[in-house]
Tab-separated table of C-alpha atoms in Angstrom:
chain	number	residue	atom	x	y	z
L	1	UNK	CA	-27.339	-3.911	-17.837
L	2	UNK	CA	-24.423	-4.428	-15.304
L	3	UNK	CA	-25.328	-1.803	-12.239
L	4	UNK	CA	-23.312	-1.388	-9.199
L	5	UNK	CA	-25.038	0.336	-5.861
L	6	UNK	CA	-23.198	1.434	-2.900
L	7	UNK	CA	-25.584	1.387	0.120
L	8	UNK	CA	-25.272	1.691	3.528
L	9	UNK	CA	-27.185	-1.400	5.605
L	10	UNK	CA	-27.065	-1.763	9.118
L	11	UNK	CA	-25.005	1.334	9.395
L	12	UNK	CA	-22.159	-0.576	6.349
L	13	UNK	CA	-21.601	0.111	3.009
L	14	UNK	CA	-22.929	-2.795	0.606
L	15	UNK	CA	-22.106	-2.993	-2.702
L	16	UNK	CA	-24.834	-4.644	-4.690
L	17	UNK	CA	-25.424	-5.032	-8.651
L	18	UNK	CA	-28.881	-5.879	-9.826
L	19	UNK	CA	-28.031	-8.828	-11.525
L	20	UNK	CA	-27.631	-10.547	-8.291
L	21	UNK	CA	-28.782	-14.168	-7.415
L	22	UNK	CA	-30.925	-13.617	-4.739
L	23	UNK	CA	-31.545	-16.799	-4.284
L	24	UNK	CA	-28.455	-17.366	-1.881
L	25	UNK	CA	-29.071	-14.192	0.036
L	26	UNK	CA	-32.141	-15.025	2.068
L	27	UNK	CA	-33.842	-17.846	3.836
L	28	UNK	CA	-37.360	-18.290	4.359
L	29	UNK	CA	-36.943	-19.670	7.702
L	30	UNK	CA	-39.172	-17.187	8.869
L	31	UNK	CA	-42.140	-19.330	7.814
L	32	UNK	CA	-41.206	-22.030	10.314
L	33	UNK	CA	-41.905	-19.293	12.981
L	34	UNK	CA	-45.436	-18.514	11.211
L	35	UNK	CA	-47.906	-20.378	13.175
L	36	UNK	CA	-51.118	-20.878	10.957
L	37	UNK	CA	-54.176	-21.148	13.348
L	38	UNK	CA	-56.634	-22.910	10.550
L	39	UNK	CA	-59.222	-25.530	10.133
L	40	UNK	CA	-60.314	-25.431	7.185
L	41	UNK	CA	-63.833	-27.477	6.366
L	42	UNK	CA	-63.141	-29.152	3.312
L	43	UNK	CA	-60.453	-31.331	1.624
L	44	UNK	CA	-58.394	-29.776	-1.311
L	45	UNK	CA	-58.843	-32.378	-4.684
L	46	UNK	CA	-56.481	-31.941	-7.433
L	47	UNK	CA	-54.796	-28.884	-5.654
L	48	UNK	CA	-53.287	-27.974	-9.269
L	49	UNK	CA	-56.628	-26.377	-9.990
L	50	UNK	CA	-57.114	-24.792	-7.090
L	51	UNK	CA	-55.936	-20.271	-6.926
L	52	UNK	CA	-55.950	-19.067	-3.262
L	53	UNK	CA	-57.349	-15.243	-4.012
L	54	UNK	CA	-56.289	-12.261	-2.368
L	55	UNK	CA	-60.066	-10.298	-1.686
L	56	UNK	CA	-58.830	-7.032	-0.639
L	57	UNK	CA	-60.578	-4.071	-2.959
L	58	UNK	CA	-61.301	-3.534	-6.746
L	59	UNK	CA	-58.114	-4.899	-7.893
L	60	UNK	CA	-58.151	-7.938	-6.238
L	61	UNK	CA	-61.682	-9.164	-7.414
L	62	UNK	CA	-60.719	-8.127	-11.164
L	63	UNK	CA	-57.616	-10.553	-10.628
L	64	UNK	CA	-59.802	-13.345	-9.538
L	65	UNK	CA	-62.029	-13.006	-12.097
L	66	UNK	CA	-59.432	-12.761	-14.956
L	67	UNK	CA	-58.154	-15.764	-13.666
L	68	UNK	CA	-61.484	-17.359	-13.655
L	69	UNK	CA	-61.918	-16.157	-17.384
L	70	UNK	CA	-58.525	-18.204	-18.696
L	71	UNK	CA	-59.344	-21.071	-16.668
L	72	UNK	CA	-63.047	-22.262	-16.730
L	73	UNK	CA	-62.657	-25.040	-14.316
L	74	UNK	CA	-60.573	-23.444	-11.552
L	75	UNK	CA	-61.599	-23.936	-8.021
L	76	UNK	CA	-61.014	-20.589	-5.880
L	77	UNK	CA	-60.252	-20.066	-1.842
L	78	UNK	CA	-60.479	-16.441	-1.584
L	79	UNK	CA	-58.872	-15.471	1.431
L	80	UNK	CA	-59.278	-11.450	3.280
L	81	UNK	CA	-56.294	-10.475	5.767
L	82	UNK	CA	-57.699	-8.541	8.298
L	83	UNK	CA	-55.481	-5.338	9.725
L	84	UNK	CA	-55.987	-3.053	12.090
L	85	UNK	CA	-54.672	-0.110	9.752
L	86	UNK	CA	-57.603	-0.946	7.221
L	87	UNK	CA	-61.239	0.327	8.788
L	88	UNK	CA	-64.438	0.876	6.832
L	89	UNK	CA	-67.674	-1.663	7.040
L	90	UNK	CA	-65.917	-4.886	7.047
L	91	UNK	CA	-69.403	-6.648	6.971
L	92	UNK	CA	-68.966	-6.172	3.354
L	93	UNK	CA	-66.933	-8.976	3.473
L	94	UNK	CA	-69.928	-11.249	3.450
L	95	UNK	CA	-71.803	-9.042	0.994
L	96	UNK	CA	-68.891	-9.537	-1.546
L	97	UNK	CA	-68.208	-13.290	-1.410
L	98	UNK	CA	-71.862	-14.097	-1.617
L	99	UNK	CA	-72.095	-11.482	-5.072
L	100	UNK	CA	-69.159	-13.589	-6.479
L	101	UNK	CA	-70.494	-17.099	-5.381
L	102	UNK	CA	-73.274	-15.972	-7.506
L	103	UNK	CA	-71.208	-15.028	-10.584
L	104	UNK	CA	-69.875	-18.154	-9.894
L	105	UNK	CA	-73.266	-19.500	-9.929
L	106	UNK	CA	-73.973	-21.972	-13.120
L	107	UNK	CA	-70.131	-22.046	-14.480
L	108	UNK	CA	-67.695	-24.627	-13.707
L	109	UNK	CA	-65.435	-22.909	-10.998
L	110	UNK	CA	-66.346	-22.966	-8.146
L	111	UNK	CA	-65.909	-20.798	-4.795
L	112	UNK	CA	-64.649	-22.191	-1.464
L	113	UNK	CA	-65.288	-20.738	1.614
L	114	UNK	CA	-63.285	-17.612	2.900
L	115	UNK	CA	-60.123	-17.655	5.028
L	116	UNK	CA	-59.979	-15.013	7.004
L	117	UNK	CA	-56.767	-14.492	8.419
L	118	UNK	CA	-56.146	-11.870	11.671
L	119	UNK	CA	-52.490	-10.616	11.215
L	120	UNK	CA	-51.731	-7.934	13.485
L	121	UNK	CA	-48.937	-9.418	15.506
L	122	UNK	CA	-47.371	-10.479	12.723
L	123	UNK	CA	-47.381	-6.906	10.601
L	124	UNK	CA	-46.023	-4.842	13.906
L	125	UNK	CA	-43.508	-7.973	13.909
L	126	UNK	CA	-42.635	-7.209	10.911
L	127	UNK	CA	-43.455	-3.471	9.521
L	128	UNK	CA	-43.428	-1.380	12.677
L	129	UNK	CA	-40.274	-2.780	14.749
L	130	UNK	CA	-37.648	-1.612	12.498
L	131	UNK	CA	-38.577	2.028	11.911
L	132	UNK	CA	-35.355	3.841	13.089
L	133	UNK	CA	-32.991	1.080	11.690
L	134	UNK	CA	-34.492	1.884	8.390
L	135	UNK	CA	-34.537	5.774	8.481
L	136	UNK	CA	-31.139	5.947	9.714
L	137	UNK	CA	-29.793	2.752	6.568
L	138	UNK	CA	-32.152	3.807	3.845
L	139	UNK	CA	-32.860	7.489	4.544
L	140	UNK	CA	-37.130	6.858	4.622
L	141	UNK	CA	-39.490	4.863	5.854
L	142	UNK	CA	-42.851	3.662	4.854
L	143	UNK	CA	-44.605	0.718	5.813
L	144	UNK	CA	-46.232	-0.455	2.723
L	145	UNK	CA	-43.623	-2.579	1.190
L	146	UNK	CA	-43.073	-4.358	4.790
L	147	UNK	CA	-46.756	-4.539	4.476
L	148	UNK	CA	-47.490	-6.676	1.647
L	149	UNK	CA	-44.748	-8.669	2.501
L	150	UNK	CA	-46.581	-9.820	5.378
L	151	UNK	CA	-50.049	-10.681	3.246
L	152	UNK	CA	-47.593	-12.430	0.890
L	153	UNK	CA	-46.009	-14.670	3.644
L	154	UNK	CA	-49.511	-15.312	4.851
L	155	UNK	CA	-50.954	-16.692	1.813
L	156	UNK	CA	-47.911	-18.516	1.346
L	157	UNK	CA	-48.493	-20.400	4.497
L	158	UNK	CA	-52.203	-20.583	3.251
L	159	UNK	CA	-51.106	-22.634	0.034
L	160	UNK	CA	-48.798	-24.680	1.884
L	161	UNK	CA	-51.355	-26.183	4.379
L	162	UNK	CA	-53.692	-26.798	1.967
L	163	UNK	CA	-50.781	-27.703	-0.576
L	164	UNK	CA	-52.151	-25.449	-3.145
L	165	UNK	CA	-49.943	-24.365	-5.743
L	166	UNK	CA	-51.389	-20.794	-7.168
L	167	UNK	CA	-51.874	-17.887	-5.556
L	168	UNK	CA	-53.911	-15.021	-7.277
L	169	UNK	CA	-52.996	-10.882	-6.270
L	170	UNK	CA	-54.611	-7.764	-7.762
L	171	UNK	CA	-51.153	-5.926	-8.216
L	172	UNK	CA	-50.215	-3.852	-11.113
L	173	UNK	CA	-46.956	-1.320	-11.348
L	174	UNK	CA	-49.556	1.396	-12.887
L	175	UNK	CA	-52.909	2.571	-11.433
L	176	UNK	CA	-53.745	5.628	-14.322
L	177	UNK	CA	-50.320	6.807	-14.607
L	178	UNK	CA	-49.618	6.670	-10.710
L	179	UNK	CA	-47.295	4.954	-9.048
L	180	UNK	CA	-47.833	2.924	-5.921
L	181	UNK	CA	-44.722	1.847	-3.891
L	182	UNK	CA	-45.293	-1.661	-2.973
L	183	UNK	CA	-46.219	-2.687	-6.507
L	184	UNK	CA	-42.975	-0.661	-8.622
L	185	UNK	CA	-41.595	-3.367	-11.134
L	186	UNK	CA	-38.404	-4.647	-8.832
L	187	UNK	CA	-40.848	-4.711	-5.458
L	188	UNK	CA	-43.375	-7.240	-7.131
L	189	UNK	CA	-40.230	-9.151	-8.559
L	190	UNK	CA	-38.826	-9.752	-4.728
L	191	UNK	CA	-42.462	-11.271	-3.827
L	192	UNK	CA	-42.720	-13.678	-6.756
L	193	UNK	CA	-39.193	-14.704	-6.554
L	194	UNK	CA	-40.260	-15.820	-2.543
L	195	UNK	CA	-43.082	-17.326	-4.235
L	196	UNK	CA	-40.509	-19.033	-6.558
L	197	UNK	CA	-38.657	-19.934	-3.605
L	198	UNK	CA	-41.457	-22.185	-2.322
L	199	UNK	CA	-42.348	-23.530	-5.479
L	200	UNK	CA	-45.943	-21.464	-5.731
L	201	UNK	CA	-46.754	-19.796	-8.692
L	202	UNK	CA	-47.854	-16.144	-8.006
L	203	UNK	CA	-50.977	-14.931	-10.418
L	204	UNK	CA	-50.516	-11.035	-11.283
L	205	UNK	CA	-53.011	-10.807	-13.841
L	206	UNK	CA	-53.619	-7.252	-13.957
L	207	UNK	CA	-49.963	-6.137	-13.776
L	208	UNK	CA	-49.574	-4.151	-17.109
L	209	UNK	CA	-53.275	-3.124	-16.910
L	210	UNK	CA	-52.850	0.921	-16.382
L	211	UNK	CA	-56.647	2.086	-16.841
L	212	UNK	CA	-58.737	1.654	-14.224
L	213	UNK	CA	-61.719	1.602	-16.723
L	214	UNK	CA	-60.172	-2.260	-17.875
L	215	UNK	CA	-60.291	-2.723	-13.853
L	216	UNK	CA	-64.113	-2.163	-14.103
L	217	UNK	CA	-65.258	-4.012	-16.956
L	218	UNK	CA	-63.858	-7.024	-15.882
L	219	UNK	CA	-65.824	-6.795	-12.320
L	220	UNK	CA	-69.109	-5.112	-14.363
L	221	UNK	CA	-68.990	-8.047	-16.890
L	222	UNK	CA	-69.356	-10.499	-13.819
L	223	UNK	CA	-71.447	-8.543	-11.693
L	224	UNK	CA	-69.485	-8.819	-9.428
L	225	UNK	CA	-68.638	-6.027	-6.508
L	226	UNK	CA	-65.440	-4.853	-4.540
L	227	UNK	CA	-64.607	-4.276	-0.924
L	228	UNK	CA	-63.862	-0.795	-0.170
L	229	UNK	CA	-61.883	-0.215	2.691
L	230	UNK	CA	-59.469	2.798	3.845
L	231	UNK	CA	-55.808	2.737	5.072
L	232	UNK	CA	-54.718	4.671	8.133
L	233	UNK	CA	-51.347	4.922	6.090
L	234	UNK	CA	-52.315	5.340	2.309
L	235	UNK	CA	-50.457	8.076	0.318
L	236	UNK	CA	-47.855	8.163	2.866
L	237	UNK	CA	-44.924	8.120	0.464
L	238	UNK	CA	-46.647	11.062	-1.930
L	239	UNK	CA	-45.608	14.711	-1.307
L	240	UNK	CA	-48.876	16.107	-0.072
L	241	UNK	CA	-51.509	16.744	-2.836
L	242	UNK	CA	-49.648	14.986	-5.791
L	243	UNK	CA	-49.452	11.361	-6.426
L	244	UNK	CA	-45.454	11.928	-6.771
L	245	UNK	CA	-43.683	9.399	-4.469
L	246	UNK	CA	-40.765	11.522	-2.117
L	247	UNK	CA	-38.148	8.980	-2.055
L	248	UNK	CA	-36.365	7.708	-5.042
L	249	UNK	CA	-36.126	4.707	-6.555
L	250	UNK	CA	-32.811	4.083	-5.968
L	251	UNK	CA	-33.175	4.305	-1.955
L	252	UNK	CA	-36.747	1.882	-2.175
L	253	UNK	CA	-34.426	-0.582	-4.303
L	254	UNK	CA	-31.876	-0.509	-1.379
L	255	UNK	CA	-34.395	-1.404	1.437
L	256	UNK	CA	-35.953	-3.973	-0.978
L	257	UNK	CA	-32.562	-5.771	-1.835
L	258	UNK	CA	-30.660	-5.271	1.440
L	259	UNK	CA	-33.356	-5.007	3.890
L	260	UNK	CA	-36.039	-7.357	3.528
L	261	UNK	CA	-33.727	-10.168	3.013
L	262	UNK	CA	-31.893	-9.499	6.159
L	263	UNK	CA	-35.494	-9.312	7.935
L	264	UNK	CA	-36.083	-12.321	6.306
L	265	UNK	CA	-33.403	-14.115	7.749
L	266	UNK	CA	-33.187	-12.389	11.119
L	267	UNK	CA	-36.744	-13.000	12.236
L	268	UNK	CA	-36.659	-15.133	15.294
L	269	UNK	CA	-39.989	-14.867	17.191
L	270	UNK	CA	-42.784	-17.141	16.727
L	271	UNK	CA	-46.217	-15.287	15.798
L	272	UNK	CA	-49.379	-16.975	15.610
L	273	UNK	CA	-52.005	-16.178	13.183
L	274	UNK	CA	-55.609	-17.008	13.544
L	275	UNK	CA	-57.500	-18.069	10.666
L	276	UNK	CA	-61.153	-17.988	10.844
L	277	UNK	CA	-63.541	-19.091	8.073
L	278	UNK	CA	-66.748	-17.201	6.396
L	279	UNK	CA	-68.928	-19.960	5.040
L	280	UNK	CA	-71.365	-18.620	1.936
């Protein structure tokens, strides 16, 4: 289907279809201004085989292990972005990967150790410095969409310096029924096509699971456990008490096809990230 939008970026009217080639809209320049603070300990072999995984709650471990299930022999780097918005008992982190590097324990896969990423200047860079410019072009604002861009632009950077070429993430458009903004069908296409971009092939192997009781089989089966953290911003796009998002779908489109490509390409200032590593 053919579909015209008229949208206003930048204070203009944009006319858009959604069978647009992205491709030629956006740069990823802004990964030359990503500076990846990491020594990793040990050389990558065969990088094919190798999944950087996203460790960042129930999801995420389920996706790694799914992976793990298809391919026997797969060698996994999880990685954890720390954020100051997320706060519960991150020494759980440790608790976790040692509980998988036993599941691990006996199979042939076989668990690296953790990079652990600190990404606060990048996320205000990225989610928090455009908040007006936003309300007044797309008529809402919510950071979580900016949000996992930034994780996604991190792990990129992850594969790249160790020249990995999968990446695993614990998406999936439906979580019982609900809805979650940063993971609607057209938000995860804009981070795989990135991942496309830079020639990485982005895992979503939970992305048409809806029940959460699939969700924990697959981590009960391996006995494995999940981190449980909070969000300072979660259910900030659902009208209070519901799980029904307040913006439509045709406004979070906008921002995603008109805003985070200009971002994309605009972003000028270079931002280190430290990387530090949890050994098991």
């Amino acid at each position: 289907m053919h579909l015209s939008i008229i949208s206003t970026h930048y204070g203009k009217q944009v006319k858009s279809t959604n069978n647009v080639n992205r491709k030629h809209i956006f740069s990823l320049k802004i990964l030359d201004k990503i500076n990846l603070e990491l020594n990793y300990p040990m050389s990558i072999k065969s990088p094919q085989s190798y999944f950087i995984a996203d460790i960042s709650g129930k999801d995420s471990i389920a996706a790694l292990l799914r992976i793990v299930e298809k391919n026997p022999s797969c060698v996994i780097v999880p990685n954890i972005i720390e954020l100051a918005c997320e706060y519960g008992d991150k020494k759980q982190f440790s608790k976790v990967i040692r509980r998988l590097n036993v599941s691990f324990n006996g199979k042939q896969c076989k668990l690296m150790p953790c990079i652990i990423p600190e990404a606060n200047d990048l996320w205000k860079e990225i989610v928090t410095d455009n908040i007006q410019k936003v309300i007044k072009s797309f008529g809402f604002y919510s950071p979580c969409i900016a949000c996992h861009l930034v994780l996604h632009l991190i792990r990129i950077k992850i594969a790249n310096y160790l020249k990995v070429k999968n990446v695993i993430s614990g998406e999936r458009e439906l979580h019982s029924g609900r809805e979650k903004i940063n993971q609607l069908p057209f938000v995860l296409d804009f981070y795989n096509m990135i991942y496309k971009r830079m020639k990485i092939k982005h895992h979503l192997p939970l992305r048409y699971i809806s029940n959460a009781k699939e969700i924990d089989s697959i981590i009960e089966r391996h006995n494995a456990i999940p981190i449980y953290l909070n969000c300072l911003f979660a259910g900030n796009y659902y009208s209070k008490g519901t799980s029904n998002i307040v913006m439509n779908k045709k406004q979070i489109q906008d921002y995603v096809e008109h805003f985070l490509p200009a971002l994309l390409n605009s972003f000028k200032k270079k931002t280190t990230v430290k990387c530090r590593i949890l050994n098991l």
